mmCIF file of C-alpha atoms and ligand atoms in Angstrom:
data_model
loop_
_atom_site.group_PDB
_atom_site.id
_atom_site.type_symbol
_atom_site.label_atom_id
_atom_site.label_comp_id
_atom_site.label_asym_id
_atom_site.label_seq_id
_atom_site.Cartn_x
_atom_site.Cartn_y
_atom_site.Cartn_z
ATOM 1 C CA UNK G 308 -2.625 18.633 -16.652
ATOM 2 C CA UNK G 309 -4.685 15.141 -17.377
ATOM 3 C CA UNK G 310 -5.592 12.646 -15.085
ATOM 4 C CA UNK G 311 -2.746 10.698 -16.133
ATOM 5 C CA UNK G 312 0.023 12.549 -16.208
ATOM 6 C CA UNK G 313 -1.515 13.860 -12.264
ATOM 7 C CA UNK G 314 -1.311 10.366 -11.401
ATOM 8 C CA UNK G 315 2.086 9.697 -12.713
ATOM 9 C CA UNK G 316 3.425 12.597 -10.847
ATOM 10 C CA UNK G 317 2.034 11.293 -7.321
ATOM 11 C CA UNK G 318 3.796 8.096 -8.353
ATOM 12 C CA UNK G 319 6.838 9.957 -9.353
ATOM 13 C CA UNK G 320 6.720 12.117 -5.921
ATOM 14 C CA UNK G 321 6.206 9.034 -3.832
ATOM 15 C CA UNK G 322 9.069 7.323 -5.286
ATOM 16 C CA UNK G 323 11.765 10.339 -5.047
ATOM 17 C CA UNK G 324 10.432 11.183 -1.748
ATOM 18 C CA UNK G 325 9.590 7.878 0.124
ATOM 19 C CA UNK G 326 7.077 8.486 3.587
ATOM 20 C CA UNK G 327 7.684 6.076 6.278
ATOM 21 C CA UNK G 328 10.375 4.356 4.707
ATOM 22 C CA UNK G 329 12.740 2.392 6.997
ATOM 23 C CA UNK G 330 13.245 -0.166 9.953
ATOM 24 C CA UNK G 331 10.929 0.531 13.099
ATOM 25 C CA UNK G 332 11.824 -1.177 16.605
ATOM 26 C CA UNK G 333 11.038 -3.951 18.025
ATOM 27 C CA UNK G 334 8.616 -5.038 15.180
ATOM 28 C CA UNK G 335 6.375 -7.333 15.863
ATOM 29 C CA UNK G 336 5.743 -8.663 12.270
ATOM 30 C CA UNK G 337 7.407 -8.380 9.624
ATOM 31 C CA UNK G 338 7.156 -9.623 5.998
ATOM 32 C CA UNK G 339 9.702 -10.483 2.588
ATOM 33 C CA UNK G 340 7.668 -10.250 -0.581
ATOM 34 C CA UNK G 341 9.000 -10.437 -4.041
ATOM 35 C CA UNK G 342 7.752 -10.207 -7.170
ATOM 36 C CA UNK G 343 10.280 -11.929 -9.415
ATOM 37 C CA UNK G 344 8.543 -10.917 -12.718
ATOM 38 C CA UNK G 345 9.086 -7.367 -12.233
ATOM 39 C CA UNK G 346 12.693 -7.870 -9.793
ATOM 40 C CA UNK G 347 10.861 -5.991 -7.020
ATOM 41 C CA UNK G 348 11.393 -6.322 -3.581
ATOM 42 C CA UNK G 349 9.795 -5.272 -0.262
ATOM 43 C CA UNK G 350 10.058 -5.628 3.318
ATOM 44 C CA UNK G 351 7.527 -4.527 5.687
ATOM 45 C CA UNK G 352 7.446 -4.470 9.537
ATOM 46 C CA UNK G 353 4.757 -3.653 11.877
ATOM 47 C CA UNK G 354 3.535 -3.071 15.345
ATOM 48 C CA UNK G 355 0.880 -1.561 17.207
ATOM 49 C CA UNK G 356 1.196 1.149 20.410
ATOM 50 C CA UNK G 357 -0.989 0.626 23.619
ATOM 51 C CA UNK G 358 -4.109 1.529 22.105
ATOM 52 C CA UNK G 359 -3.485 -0.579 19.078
ATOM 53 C CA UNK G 360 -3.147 1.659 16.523
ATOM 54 C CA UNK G 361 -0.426 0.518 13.775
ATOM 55 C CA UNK G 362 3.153 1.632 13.434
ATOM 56 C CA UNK G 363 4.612 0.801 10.070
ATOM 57 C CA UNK G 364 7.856 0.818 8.153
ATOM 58 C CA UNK G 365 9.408 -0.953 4.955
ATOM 59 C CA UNK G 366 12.159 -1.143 2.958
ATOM 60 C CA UNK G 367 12.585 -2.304 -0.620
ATOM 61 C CA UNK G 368 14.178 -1.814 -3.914
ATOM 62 C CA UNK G 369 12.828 -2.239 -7.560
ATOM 63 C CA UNK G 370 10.396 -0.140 -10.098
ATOM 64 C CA UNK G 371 8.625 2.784 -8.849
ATOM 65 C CA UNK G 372 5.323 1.219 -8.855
ATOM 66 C CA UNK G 373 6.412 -1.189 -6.489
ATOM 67 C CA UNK G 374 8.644 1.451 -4.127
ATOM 68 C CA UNK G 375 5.664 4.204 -4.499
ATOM 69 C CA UNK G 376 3.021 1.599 -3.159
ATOM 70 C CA UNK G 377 5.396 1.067 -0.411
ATOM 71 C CA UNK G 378 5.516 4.930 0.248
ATOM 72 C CA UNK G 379 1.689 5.058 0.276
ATOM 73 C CA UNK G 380 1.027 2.204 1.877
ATOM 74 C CA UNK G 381 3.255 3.555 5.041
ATOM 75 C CA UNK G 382 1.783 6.933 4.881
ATOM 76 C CA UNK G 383 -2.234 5.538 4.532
ATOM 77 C CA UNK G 384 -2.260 3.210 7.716
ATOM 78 C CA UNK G 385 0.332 5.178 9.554
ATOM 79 C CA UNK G 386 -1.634 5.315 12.975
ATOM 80 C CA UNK G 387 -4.562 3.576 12.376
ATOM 81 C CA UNK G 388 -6.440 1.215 13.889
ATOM 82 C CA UNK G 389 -5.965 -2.108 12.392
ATOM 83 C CA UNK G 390 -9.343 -2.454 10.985
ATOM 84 C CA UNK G 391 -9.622 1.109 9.778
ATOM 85 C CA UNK G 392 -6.436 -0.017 7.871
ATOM 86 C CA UNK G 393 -7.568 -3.327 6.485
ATOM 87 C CA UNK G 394 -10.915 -1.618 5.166
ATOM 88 C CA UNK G 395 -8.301 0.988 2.706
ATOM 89 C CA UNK G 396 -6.139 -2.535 1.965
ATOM 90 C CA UNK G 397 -9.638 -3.896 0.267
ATOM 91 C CA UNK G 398 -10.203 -0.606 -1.580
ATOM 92 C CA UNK G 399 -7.092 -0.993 -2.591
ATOM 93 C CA UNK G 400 -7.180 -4.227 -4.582
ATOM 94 C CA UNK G 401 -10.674 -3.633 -5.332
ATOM 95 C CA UNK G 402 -9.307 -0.463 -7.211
ATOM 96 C CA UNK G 403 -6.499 -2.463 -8.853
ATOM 97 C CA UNK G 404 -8.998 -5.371 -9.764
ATOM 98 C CA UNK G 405 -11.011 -2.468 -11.976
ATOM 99 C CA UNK G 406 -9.206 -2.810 -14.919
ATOM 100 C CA UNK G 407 -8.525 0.915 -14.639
ATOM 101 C CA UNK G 408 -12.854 0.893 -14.976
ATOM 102 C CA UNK G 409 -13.188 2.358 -10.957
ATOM 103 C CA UNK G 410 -13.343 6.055 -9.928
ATOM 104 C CA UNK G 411 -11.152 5.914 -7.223
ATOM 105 C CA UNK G 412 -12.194 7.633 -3.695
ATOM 106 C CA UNK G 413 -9.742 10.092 -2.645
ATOM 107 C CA UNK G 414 -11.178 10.153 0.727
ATOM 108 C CA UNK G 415 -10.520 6.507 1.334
ATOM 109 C CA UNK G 416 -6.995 5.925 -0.472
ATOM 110 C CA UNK G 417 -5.430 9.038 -0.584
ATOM 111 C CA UNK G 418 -2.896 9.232 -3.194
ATOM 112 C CA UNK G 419 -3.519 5.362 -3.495
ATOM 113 C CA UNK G 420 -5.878 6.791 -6.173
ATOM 114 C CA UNK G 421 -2.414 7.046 -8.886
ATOM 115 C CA UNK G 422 -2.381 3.722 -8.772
ATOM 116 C CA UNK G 423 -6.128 3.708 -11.276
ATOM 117 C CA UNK G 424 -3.979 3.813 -14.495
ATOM 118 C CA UNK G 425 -1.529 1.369 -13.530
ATOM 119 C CA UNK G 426 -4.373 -1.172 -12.909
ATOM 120 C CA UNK G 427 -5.175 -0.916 -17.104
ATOM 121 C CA UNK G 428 -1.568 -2.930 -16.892
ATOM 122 C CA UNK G 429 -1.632 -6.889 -15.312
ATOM 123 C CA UNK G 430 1.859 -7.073 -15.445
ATOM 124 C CA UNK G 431 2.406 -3.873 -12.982
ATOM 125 C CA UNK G 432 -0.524 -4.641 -11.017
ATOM 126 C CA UNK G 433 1.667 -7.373 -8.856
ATOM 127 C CA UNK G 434 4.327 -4.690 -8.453
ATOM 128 C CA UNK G 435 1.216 -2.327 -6.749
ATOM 129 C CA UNK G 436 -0.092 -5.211 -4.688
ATOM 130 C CA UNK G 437 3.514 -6.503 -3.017
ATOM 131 C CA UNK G 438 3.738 -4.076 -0.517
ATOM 132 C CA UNK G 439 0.239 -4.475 0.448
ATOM 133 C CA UNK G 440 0.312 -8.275 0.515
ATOM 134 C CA UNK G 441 3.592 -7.550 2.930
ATOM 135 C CA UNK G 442 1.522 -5.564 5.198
ATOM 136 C CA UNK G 443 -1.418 -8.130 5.450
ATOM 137 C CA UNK G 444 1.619 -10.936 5.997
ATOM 138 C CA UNK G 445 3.249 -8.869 8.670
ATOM 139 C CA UNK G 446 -0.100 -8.023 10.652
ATOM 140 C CA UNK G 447 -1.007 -12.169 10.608
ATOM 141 C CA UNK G 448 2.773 -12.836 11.653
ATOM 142 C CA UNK G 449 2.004 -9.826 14.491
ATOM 143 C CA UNK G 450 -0.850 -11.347 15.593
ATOM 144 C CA UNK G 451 -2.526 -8.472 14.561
ATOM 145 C CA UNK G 452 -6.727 -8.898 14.010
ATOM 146 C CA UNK G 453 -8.877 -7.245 12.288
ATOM 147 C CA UNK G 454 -12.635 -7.264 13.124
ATOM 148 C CA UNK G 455 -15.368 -8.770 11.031
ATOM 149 C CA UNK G 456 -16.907 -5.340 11.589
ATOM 150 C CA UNK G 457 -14.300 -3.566 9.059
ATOM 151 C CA UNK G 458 -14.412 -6.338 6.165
ATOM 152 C CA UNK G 459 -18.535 -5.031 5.928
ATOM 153 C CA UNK G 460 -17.318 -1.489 5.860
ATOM 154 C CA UNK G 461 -15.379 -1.731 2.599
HETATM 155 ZN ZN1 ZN I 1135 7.593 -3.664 -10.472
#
């Protein structure tokens, strides 16, 4: 099997077989983004536990790009410390930024790393980047902060 077709089956898998997907309680952000080019949709709510470590879930509806993203997304910063979270956010874009040019770092995206062909695409790189744009919106609305300290990590 080819790169490709190995990414497009992590994609598929993530979009049969959402993680995280759904409401969580008592939210303290949450976020609406659409992407009207593309028809997608995503909502994503967050909070963070005692010790500040994030609690995430979304719903949406639209092309499997955009619903896979979601599914990653929730599964990559499932737990983590906000900052920790923010740092695999950057590598994110910076990996859909590439024009499909960057090796991709398992160890820091997970199966985020699918998403290298779809950045050879503009037009499905918005449906990658809603959900992640919904996190970042939902953390600000939270009043959730992210140390200077992370940002230099990326
Ligand atoms: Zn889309």
């Amino acid at each position: 099997m080819n790169v490709e077709s190995m990414y497009q089956e992590i994609i598929l898998d993530h979009y049969k077989n959402p993680r995280g997907r759904g409401a969580i309680s008592d939210p303290a952000g949450e976020s609406h983004q659409v992407n009207p080019t593309c028809g997608d949709e995503v909502t994503v709510q967050v909070t963070t536990d005692d010790s500040g470590h994030l609690h995430v879930g979304y719903e949406g509806q639209g092309c499997s790009i955009s619903q896979a993203s979601a599914s990653v997304m929730a599964e990559m910063v499932e737990g983590l410390d906000p900052t920790e979270a923010d740092a695999i956010r950057a590598a994110f874009l910076d990996l859909m930024h590439s024009k499909g040019a960057a090796e991709p770092d398992e160890d820091v995206l997970g199966d985020g790393i699918a998403f290298a062909g779809v950045a050879k695409y503009p037009a499905r790189i918005k449906c990658a980047l809603l959900p992640w744009m919904a996190l970042q919106d939902a953390e600000a609305k939270a009043g959730i902060t992210v140390t200077d300290e992370g940002a230099d990590r990326r």
